[in-house]
JSON list of C-alpha atoms in Angstrom, two decimals:
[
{"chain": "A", "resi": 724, "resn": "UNK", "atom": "CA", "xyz": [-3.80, -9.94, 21.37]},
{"chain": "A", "resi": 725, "resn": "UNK", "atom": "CA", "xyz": [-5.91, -8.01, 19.17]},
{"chain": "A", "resi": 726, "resn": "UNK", "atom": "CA", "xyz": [-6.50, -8.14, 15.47]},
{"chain": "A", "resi": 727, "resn": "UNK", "atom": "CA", "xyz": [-5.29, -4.72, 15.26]},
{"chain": "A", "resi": 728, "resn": "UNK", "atom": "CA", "xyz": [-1.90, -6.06, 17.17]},
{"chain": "A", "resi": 729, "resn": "UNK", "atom": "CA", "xyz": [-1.51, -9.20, 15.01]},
{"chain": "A", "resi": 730, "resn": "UNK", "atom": "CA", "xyz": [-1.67, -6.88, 12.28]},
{"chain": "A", "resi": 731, "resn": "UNK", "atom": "CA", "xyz": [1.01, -4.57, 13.33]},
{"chain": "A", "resi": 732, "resn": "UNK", "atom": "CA", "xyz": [3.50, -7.30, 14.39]},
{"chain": "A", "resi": 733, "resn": "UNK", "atom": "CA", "xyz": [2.80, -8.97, 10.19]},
{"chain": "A", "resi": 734, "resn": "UNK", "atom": "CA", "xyz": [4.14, -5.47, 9.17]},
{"chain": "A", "resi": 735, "resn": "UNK", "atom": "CA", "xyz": [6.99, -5.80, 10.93]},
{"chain": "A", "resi": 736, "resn": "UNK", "atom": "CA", "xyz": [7.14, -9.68, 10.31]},
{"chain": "A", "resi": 737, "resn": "UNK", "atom": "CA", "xyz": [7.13, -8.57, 6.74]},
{"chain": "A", "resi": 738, "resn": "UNK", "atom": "CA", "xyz": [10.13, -6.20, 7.01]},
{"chain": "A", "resi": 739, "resn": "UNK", "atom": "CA", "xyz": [12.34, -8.57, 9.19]},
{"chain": "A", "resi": 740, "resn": "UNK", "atom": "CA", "xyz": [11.63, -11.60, 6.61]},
{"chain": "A", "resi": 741, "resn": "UNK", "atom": "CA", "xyz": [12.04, -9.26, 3.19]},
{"chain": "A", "resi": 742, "resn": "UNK", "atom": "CA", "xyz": [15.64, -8.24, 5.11]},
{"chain": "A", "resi": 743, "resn": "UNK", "atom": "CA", "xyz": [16.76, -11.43, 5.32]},
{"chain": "A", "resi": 744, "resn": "UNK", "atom": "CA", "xyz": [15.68, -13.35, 1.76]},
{"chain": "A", "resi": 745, "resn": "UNK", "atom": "CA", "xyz": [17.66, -9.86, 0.38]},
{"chain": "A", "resi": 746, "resn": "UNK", "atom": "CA", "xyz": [20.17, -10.51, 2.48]},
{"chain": "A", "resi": 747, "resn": "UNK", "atom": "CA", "xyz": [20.39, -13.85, 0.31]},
{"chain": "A", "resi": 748, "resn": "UNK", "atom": "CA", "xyz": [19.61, -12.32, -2.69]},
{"chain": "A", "resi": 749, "resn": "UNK", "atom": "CA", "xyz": [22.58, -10.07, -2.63]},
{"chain": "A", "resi": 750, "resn": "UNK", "atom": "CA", "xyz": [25.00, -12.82, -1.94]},
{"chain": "A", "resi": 751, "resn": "UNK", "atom": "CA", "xyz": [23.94, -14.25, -5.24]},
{"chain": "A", "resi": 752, "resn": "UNK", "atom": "CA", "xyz": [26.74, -14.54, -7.98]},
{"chain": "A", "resi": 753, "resn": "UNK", "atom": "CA", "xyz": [26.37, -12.34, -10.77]},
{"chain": "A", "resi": 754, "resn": "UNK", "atom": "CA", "xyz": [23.45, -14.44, -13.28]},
{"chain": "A", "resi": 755, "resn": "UNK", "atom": "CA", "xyz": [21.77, -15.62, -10.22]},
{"chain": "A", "resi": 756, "resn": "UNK", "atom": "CA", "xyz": [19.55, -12.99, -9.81]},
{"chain": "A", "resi": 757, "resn": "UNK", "atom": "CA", "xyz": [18.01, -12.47, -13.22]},
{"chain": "A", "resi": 758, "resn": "UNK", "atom": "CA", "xyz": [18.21, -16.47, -14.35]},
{"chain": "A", "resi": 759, "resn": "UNK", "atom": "CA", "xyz": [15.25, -17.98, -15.93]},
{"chain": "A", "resi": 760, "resn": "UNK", "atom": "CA", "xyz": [13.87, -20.82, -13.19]},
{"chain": "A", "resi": 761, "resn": "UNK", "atom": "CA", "xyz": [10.62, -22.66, -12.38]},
{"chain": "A", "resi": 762, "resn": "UNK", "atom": "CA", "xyz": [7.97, -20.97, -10.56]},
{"chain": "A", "resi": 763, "resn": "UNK", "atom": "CA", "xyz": [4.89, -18.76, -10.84]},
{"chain": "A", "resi": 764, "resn": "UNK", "atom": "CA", "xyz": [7.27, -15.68, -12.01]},
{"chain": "A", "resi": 765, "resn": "UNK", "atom": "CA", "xyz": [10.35, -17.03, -14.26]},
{"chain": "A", "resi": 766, "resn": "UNK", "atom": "CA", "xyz": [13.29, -15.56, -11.92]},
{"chain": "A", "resi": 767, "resn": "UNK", "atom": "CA", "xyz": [13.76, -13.92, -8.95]},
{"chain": "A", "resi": 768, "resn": "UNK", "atom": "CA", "xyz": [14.17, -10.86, -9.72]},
{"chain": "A", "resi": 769, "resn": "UNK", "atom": "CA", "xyz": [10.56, -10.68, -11.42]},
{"chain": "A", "resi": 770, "resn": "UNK", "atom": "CA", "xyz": [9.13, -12.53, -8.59]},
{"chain": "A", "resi": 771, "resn": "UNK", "atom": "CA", "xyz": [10.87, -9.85, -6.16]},
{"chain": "A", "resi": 772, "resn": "UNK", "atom": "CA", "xyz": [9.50, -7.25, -8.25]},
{"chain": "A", "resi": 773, "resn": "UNK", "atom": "CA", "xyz": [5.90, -8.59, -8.55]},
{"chain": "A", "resi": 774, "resn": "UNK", "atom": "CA", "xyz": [5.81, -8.66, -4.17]},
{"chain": "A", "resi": 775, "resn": "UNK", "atom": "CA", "xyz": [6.68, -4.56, -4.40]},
{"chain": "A", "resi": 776, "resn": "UNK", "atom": "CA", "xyz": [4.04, -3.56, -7.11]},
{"chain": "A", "resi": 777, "resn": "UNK", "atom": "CA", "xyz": [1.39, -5.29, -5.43]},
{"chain": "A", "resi": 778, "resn": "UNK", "atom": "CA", "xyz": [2.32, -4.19, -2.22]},
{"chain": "A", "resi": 779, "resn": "UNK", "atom": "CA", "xyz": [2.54, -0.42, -3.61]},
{"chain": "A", "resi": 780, "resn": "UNK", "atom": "CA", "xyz": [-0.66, -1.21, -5.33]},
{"chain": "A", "resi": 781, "resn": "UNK", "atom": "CA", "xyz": [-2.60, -2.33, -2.18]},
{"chain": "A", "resi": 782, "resn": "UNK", "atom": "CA", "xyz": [-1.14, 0.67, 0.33]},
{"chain": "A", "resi": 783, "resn": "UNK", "atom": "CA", "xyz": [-2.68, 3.20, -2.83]},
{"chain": "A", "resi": 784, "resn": "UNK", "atom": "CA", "xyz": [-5.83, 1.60, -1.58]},
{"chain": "A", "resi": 785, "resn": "UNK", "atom": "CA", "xyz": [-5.36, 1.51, 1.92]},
{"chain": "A", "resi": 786, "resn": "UNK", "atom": "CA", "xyz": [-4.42, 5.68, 1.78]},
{"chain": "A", "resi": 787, "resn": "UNK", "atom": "CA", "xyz": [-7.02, 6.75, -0.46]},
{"chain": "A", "resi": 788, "resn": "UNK", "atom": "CA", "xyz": [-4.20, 7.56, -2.79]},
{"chain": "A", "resi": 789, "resn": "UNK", "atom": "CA", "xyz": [-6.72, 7.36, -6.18]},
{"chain": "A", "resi": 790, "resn": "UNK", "atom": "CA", "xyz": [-4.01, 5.81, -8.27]},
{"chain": "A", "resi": 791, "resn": "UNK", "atom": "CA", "xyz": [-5.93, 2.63, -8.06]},
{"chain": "A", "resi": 792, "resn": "UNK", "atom": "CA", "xyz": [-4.80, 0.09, -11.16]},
{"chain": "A", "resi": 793, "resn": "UNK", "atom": "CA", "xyz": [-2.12, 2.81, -12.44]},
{"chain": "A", "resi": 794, "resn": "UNK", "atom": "CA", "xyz": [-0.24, 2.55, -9.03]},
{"chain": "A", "resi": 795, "resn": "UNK", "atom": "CA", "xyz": [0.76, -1.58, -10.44]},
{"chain": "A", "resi": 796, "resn": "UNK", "atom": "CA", "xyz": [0.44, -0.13, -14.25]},
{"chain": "A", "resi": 797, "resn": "UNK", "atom": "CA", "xyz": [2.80, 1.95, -13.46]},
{"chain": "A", "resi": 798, "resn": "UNK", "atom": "CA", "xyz": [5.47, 0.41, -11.57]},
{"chain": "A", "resi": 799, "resn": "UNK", "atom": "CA", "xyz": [8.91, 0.40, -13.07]},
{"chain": "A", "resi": 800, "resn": "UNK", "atom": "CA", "xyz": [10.85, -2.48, -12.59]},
{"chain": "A", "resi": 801, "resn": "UNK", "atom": "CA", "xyz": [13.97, -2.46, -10.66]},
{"chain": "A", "resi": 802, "resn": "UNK", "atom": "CA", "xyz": [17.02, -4.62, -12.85]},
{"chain": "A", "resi": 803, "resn": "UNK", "atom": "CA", "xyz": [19.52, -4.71, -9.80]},
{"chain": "A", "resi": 804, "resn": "UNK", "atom": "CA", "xyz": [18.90, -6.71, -6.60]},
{"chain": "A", "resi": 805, "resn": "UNK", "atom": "CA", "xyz": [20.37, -3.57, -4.50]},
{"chain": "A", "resi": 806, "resn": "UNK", "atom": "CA", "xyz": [18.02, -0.80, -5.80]},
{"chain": "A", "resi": 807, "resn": "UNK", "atom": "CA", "xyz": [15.02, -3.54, -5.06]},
{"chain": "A", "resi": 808, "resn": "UNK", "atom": "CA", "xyz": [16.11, -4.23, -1.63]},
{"chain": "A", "resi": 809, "resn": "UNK", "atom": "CA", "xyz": [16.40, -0.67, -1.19]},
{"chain": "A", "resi": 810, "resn": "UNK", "atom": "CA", "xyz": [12.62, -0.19, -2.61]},
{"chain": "A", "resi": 811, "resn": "UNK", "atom": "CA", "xyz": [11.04, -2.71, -0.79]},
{"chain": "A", "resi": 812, "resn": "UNK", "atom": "CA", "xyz": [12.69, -1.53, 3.37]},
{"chain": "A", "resi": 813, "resn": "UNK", "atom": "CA", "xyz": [11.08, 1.75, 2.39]},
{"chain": "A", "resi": 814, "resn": "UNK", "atom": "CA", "xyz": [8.15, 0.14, 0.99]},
{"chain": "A", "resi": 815, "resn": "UNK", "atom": "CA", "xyz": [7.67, -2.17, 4.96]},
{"chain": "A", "resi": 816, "resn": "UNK", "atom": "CA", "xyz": [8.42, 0.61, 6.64]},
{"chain": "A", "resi": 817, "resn": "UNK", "atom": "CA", "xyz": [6.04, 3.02, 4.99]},
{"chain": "A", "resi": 818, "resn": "UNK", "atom": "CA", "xyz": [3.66, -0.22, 5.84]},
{"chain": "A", "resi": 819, "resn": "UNK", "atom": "CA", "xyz": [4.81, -0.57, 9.58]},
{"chain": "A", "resi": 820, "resn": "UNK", "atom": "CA", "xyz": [4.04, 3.31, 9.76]},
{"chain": "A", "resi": 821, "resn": "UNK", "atom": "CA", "xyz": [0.81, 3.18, 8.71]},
{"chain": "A", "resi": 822, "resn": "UNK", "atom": "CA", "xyz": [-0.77, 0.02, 10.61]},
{"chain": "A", "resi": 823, "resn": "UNK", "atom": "CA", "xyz": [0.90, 1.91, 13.67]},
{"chain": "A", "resi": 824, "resn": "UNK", "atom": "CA", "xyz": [-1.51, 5.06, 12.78]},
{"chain": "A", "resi": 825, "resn": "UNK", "atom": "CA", "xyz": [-4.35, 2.69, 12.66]},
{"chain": "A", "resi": 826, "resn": "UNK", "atom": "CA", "xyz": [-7.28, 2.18, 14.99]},
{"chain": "A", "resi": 827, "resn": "UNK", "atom": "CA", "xyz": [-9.47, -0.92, 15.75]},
{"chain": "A", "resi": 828, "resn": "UNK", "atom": "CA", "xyz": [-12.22, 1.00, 13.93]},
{"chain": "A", "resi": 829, "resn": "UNK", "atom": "CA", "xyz": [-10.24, 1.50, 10.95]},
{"chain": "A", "resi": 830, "resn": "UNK", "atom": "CA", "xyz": [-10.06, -2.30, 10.20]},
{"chain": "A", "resi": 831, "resn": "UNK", "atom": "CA", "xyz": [-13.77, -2.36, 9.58]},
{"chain": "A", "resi": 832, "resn": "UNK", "atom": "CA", "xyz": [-13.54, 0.41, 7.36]},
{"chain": "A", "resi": 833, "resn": "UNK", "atom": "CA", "xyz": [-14.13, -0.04, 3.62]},
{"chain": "A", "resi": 834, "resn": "UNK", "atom": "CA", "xyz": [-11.86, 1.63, 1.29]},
{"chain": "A", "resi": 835, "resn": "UNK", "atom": "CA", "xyz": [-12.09, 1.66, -2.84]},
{"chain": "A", "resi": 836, "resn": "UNK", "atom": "CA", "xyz": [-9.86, -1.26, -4.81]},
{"chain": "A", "resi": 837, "resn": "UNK", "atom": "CA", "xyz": [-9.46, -0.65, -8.42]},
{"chain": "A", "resi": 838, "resn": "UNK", "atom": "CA", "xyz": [-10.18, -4.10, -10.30]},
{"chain": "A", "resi": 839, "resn": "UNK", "atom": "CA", "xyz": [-10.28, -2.60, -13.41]},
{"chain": "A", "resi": 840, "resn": "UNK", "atom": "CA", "xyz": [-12.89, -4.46, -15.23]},
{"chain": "A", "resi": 841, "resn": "UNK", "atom": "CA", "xyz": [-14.71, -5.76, -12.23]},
{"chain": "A", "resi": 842, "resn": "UNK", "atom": "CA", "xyz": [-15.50, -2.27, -11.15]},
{"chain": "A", "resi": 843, "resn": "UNK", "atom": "CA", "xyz": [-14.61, -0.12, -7.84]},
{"chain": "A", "resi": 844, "resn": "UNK", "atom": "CA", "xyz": [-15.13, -2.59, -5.00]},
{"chain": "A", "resi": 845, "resn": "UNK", "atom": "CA", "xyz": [-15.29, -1.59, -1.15]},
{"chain": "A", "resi": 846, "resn": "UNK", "atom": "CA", "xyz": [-12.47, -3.61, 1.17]},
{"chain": "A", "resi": 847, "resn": "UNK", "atom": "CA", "xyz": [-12.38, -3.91, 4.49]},
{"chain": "A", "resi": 848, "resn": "UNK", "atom": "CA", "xyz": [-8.78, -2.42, 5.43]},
{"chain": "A", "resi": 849, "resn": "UNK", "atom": "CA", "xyz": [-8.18, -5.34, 8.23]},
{"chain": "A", "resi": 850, "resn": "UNK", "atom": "CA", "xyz": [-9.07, -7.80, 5.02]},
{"chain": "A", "resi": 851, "resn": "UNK", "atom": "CA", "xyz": [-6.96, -6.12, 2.64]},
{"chain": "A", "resi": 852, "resn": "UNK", "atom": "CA", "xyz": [-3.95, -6.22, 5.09]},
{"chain": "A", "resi": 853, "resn": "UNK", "atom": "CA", "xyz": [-3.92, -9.70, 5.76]},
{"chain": "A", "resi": 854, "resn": "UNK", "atom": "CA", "xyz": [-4.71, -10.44, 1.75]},
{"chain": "A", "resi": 855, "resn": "UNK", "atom": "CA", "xyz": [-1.12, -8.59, 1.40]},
{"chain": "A", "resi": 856, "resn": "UNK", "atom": "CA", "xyz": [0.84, -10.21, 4.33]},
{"chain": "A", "resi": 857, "resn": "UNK", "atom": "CA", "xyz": [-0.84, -13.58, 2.93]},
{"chain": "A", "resi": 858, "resn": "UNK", "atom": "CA", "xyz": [0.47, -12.71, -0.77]},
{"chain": "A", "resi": 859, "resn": "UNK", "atom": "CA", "xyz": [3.93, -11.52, 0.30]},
{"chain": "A", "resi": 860, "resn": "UNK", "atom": "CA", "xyz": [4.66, -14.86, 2.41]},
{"chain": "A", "resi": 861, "resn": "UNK", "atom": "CA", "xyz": [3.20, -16.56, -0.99]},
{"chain": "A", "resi": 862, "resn": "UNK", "atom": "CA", "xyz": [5.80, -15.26, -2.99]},
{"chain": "A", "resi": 863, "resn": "UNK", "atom": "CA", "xyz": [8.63, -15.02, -0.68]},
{"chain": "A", "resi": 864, "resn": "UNK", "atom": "CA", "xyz": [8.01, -18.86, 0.02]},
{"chain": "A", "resi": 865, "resn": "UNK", "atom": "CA", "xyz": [8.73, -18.58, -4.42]},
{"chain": "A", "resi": 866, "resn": "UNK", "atom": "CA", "xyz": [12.07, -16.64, -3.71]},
{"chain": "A", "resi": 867, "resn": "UNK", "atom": "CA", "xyz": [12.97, -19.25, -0.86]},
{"chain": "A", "resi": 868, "resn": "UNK", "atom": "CA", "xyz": [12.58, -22.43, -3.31]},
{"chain": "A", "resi": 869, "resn": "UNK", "atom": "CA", "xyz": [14.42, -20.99, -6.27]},
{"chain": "A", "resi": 870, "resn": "UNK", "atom": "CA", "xyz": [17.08, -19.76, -3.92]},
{"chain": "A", "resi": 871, "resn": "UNK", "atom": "CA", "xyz": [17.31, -23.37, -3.79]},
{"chain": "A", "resi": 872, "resn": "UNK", "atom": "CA", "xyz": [19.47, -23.62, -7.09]},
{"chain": "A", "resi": 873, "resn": "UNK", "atom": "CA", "xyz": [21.50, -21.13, -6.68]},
{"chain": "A", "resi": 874, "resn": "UNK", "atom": "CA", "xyz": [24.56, -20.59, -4.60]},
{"chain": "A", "resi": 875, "resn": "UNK", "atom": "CA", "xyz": [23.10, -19.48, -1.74]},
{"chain": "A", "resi": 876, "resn": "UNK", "atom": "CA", "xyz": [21.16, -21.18, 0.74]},
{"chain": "A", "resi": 877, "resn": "UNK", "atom": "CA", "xyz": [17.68, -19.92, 1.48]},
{"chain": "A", "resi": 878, "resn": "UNK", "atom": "CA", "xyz": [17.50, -18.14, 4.77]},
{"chain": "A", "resi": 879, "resn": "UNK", "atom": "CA", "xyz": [14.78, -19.44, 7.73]},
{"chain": "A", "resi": 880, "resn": "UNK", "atom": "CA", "xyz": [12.04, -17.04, 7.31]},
{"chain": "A", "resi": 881, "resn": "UNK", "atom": "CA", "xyz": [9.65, -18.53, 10.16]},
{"chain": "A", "resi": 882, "resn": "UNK", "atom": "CA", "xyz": [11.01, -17.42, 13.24]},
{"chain": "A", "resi": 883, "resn": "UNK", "atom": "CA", "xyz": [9.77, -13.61, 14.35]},
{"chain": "A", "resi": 884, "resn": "UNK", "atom": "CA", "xyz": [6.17, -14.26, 16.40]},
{"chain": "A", "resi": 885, "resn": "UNK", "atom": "CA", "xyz": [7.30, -16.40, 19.15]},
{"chain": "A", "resi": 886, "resn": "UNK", "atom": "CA", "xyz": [9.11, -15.74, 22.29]},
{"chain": "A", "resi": 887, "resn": "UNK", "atom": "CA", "xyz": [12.04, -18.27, 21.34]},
{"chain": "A", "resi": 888, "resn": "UNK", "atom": "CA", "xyz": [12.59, -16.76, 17.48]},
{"chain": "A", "resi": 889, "resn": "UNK", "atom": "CA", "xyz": [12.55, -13.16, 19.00]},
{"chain": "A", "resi": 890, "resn": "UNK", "atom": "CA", "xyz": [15.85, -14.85, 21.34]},
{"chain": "A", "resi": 891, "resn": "UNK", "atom": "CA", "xyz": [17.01, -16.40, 18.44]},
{"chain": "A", "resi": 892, "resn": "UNK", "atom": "CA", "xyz": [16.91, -13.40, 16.28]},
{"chain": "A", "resi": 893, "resn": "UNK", "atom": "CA", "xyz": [17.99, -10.68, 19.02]},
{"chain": "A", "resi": 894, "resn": "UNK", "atom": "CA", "xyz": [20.52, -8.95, 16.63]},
{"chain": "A", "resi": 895, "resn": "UNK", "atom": "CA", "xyz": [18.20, -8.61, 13.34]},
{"chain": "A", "resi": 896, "resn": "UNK", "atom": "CA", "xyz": [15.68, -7.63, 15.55]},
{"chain": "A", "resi": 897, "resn": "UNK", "atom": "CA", "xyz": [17.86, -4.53, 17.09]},
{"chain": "A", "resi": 898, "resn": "UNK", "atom": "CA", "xyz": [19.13, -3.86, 13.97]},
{"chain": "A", "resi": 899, "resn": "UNK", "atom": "CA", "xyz": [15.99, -3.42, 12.53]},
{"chain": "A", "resi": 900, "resn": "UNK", "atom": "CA", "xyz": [14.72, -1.42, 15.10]},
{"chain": "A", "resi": 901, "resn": "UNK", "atom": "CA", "xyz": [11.78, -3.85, 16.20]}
]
């Protein structure tokens, strides 16, 4: 398997995993969602939110966009778990779309990332891809462990790659159209 190919199946690793922790997320009871709890972000709901303005913020990059900083400045947080689900399976598809459109040449490609203070800097596209898979299964991981308190149980987000989890998961993965 090629980089390129690894790639492309994170994408849609990302969309089948942010499917089912909303899944769980919109079983919550009413509170559950917006409640104050340990982690890096202080609920779910902001840590849910944080995953989609960085990953909006990183495919500005990727496309040449020129938003740069303004495209996580800007970001409006969503209040209701719905609307954010919603947000975020346009937001992996969009994703899935474009590493699909992508060539192996494109993953040594540089492209501009706004860090504000720290200047303009050139990224690799292949690099910043993985930095964004790598951050969303950071925070998700967040989502899973405070899902933890609530009343309802976090959902096994670990089985897509292999053989066996694509069995497993048969009907998510239909449904989803992978």
């Amino acid at each position: 398997m090629t980089l390129l190919e690894h790639l492309r199946r994170m994408a849609r690793n990302n969309l089948w995993s942010n499917d089912r922790l909303y899944r769980a997320v919109l079983a919550l009871k009413p509170g559950e969602f917006e409640a104050g709890r340990t982690s890096f972000f202080p609920s779910i709901r902001e840590t849910l939110n944080h995953i989609l303005a960085v990953d909006r913020l990183y495919l500005d990059f990727l496309t040449d966009a020129g938003r740069g900083a303004a495209a996580y400045d800007d970001y409006v947080p969503f209040d209701d778990a719905a609307s954010l689900a919603a947000a975020q399976a346009d937001f992996d598809r969009r994703l899935i779309v474009f590493c699909d459109g992508l060539s192996e040449a494109d993953l040594d490609r540089r492209v501009t990332t706004d860090r504000r203070e720290d200047g303009m800097i050139p990224e690799r596209i292949g690099d910043i891809l993985a930095h964004v898979f790598l951050h969303d299964i950071h925070h998700r991981g967040q989502v899973h462990a405070m899902l933890s308190g609530t009343s309802v149980p976090p959902p096994q987000l670990d089985e897509f790659l292999l053989d066996y989890d694509v069995k497993l998961r048969k009907d998510e993965v239909e449904r989803l159209g992978l």
